[in-house]
């Protein structure tokens, strides 16, 4: 499903499923029935396949502390760490940074 779920031109759909569900709940009248069905089925599949990641106490405390400092959730922090590790270990392509490009006020 792309960012075309809303008929009024609102295309700032979050990338994560929970964010998409929240976003859609706030604009339920603008979403099509077909797109709602797709989202609900994806959410049900994710819930069925969800398994918590158990960590030892010291790792869990460090993870939560860093996540809080960065204003992230525990799960967002885990996703960030895994993605960084995969990129650093060359399992994923490294994101290219255009040093000469426009940054729109962001470094």
PDB file of C-alpha atoms in Angstrom:
ATOM      1  CA  UNK A   1       0.000   0.000   0.000  1.00  0.00           C
ATOM      2  CA  UNK A   2       1.421   3.327  -0.997  1.00  0.00           C
ATOM      3  CA  UNK A   3       0.819   6.778   0.359  1.00  0.00           C
ATOM      4  CA  UNK A   4      -2.400   7.120  -1.673  1.00  0.00           C
ATOM      5  CA  UNK A   5      -4.769   5.920   1.050  1.00  0.00           C
ATOM      6  CA  UNK A   6      -6.240   9.369   1.590  1.00  0.00           C
ATOM      7  CA  UNK A   7      -8.390  11.047  -1.013  1.00  0.00           C
ATOM      8  CA  UNK A   8      -7.758  14.591   0.214  1.00  0.00           C
ATOM      9  CA  UNK A   9      -4.080  14.602  -0.796  1.00  0.00           C
ATOM     10  CA  UNK A  10      -2.621  13.914   2.682  1.00  0.00           C
ATOM     11  CA  UNK A  11       0.445  11.786   1.875  1.00  0.00           C
ATOM     12  CA  UNK A  12       2.524  11.937   5.066  1.00  0.00           C
ATOM     13  CA  UNK A  13       1.895   8.322   5.982  1.00  0.00           C
ATOM     14  CA  UNK A  14       4.259   6.948   8.660  1.00  0.00           C
ATOM     15  CA  UNK A  15       6.434   4.002   7.621  1.00  0.00           C
ATOM     16  CA  UNK A  16       5.720   1.759  10.609  1.00  0.00           C
ATOM     17  CA  UNK A  17       2.460  -0.178  10.922  1.00  0.00           C
ATOM     18  CA  UNK A  18       1.472   1.273  14.306  1.00  0.00           C
ATOM     19  CA  UNK A  19       2.025   4.786  12.990  1.00  0.00           C
ATOM     20  CA  UNK A  20      -0.029   4.011   9.891  1.00  0.00           C
ATOM     21  CA  UNK A  21      -2.890   2.717  12.017  1.00  0.00           C
ATOM     22  CA  UNK A  22      -2.804   5.830  14.252  1.00  0.00           C
ATOM     23  CA  UNK A  23      -2.598   8.098  11.213  1.00  0.00           C
ATOM     24  CA  UNK A  24      -5.541   6.356   9.549  1.00  0.00           C
ATOM     25  CA  UNK A  25      -7.627   6.345  12.738  1.00  0.00           C
ATOM     26  CA  UNK A  26      -7.343  10.140  12.817  1.00  0.00           C
ATOM     27  CA  UNK A  27      -8.561  10.361   9.202  1.00  0.00           C
ATOM     28  CA  UNK A  28     -10.902   7.353   8.983  1.00  0.00           C
ATOM     29  CA  UNK A  29     -13.405   9.151   6.767  1.00  0.00           C
ATOM     30  CA  UNK A  30     -10.776   9.725   4.069  1.00  0.00           C
ATOM     31  CA  UNK A  31      -9.598   6.101   3.820  1.00  0.00           C
ATOM     32  CA  UNK A  32     -11.066   3.670   1.314  1.00  0.00           C
ATOM     33  CA  UNK A  33     -12.582   0.380   2.431  1.00  0.00           C
ATOM     34  CA  UNK A  34     -10.011  -1.610   0.404  1.00  0.00           C
ATOM     35  CA  UNK A  35      -7.059   0.230   1.971  1.00  0.00           C
ATOM     36  CA  UNK A  36      -8.507  -0.270   5.456  1.00  0.00           C
ATOM     37  CA  UNK A  37      -8.837  -4.008   4.784  1.00  0.00           C
ATOM     38  CA  UNK A  38      -5.204  -4.198   3.663  1.00  0.00           C
ATOM     39  CA  UNK A  39      -4.002  -2.342   6.752  1.00  0.00           C
ATOM     40  CA  UNK A  40      -6.057  -4.469   9.139  1.00  0.00           C
ATOM     41  CA  UNK A  41      -4.848  -7.705   7.530  1.00  0.00           C
ATOM     42  CA  UNK A  42      -1.215  -6.551   7.712  1.00  0.00           C
ATOM     43  CA  UNK A  43      -1.685  -5.596  11.376  1.00  0.00           C
ATOM     44  CA  UNK A  44      -3.280  -8.980  12.162  1.00  0.00           C
ATOM     45  CA  UNK A  45      -0.400 -10.794  10.469  1.00  0.00           C
ATOM     46  CA  UNK A  46       2.164  -8.763  12.394  1.00  0.00           C
ATOM     47  CA  UNK A  47       0.401  -9.483  15.695  1.00  0.00           C
ATOM     48  CA  UNK A  48       0.251 -13.202  14.925  1.00  0.00           C
ATOM     49  CA  UNK A  49       3.956 -13.293  14.088  1.00  0.00           C
ATOM     50  CA  UNK A  50       5.096 -11.020  16.910  1.00  0.00           C
ATOM     51  CA  UNK A  51       7.471 -12.524  19.411  1.00  0.00           C
ATOM     52  CA  UNK A  52       9.100 -10.442  22.115  1.00  0.00           C
ATOM     53  CA  UNK A  53      12.867 -10.195  22.101  1.00  0.00           C
ATOM     54  CA  UNK A  54      14.094 -11.331  25.499  1.00  0.00           C
ATOM     55  CA  UNK A  55      17.294  -9.666  26.668  1.00  0.00           C
ATOM     56  CA  UNK A  56      19.360 -10.059  29.798  1.00  0.00           C
ATOM     57  CA  UNK A  57      18.769  -7.457  32.507  1.00  0.00           C
ATOM     58  CA  UNK A  58      21.907  -5.367  31.866  1.00  0.00           C
ATOM     59  CA  UNK A  59      21.296  -5.218  28.105  1.00  0.00           C
ATOM     60  CA  UNK A  60      17.620  -4.346  28.592  1.00  0.00           C
ATOM     61  CA  UNK A  61      18.477  -1.527  31.034  1.00  0.00           C
ATOM     62  CA  UNK A  62      21.124  -0.085  28.706  1.00  0.00           C
ATOM     63  CA  UNK A  63      18.787  -0.312  25.726  1.00  0.00           C
ATOM     64  CA  UNK A  64      15.951   1.436  27.567  1.00  0.00           C
ATOM     65  CA  UNK A  65      18.278   4.133  28.906  1.00  0.00           C
ATOM     66  CA  UNK A  66      19.677   4.965  25.466  1.00  0.00           C
ATOM     67  CA  UNK A  67      16.232   4.833  23.855  1.00  0.00           C
ATOM     68  CA  UNK A  68      14.916   7.275  26.459  1.00  0.00           C
ATOM     69  CA  UNK A  69      17.861   9.645  25.898  1.00  0.00           C
ATOM     70  CA  UNK A  70      17.198   9.628  22.155  1.00  0.00           C
ATOM     71  CA  UNK A  71      13.426   9.911  22.523  1.00  0.00           C
ATOM     72  CA  UNK A  72      12.841   6.523  20.895  1.00  0.00           C
ATOM     73  CA  UNK A  73      10.840   3.476  21.885  1.00  0.00           C
ATOM     74  CA  UNK A  74      12.532   0.212  22.793  1.00  0.00           C
ATOM     75  CA  UNK A  75      11.448  -1.372  19.511  1.00  0.00           C
ATOM     76  CA  UNK A  76      12.584   1.638  17.457  1.00  0.00           C
ATOM     77  CA  UNK A  77      15.976   1.428  19.167  1.00  0.00           C
ATOM     78  CA  UNK A  78      16.289  -2.298  18.384  1.00  0.00           C
ATOM     79  CA  UNK A  79      15.368  -1.658  14.731  1.00  0.00           C
ATOM     80  CA  UNK A  80      17.928   1.158  14.536  1.00  0.00           C
ATOM     81  CA  UNK A  81      20.705  -0.956  16.088  1.00  0.00           C
ATOM     82  CA  UNK A  82      20.002  -3.946  13.844  1.00  0.00           C
ATOM     83  CA  UNK A  83      19.908  -1.774  10.706  1.00  0.00           C
ATOM     84  CA  UNK A  84      23.173  -0.040  11.646  1.00  0.00           C
ATOM     85  CA  UNK A  85      24.819  -3.406  12.340  1.00  0.00           C
ATOM     86  CA  UNK A  86      23.623  -4.836   9.019  1.00  0.00           C
ATOM     87  CA  UNK A  87      24.952  -1.801   7.138  1.00  0.00           C
ATOM     88  CA  UNK A  88      28.274  -1.811   9.002  1.00  0.00           C
ATOM     89  CA  UNK A  89      28.684  -5.548   8.375  1.00  0.00           C
ATOM     90  CA  UNK A  90      27.896  -5.047   4.653  1.00  0.00           C
ATOM     91  CA  UNK A  91      24.702  -7.106   4.750  1.00  0.00           C
ATOM     92  CA  UNK A  92      22.733  -4.033   3.657  1.00  0.00           C
ATOM     93  CA  UNK A  93      23.853  -1.286   1.297  1.00  0.00           C
ATOM     94  CA  UNK A  94      25.096   1.795   3.137  1.00  0.00           C
ATOM     95  CA  UNK A  95      22.899   4.852   2.714  1.00  0.00           C
ATOM     96  CA  UNK A  96      24.635   7.395   0.524  1.00  0.00           C
ATOM     97  CA  UNK A  97      25.015  10.938   1.800  1.00  0.00           C
ATOM     98  CA  UNK A  98      25.201  13.655  -0.836  1.00  0.00           C
ATOM     99  CA  UNK A  99      27.695  16.028   0.770  1.00  0.00           C
ATOM    100  CA  UNK A 100      27.265  18.641  -1.978  1.00  0.00           C
ATOM    101  CA  UNK A 101      23.455  18.491  -2.004  1.00  0.00           C
ATOM    102  CA  UNK A 102      20.815  20.644  -0.393  1.00  0.00           C
ATOM    103  CA  UNK A 103      20.122  19.750   3.269  1.00  0.00           C
ATOM    104  CA  UNK A 104      16.995  21.846   3.819  1.00  0.00           C
ATOM    105  CA  UNK A 105      18.258  23.013   7.209  1.00  0.00           C
ATOM    106  CA  UNK A 106      19.241  19.519   8.390  1.00  0.00           C
ATOM    107  CA  UNK A 107      22.846  18.446   8.798  1.00  0.00           C
TER     108      UNK A 107
END
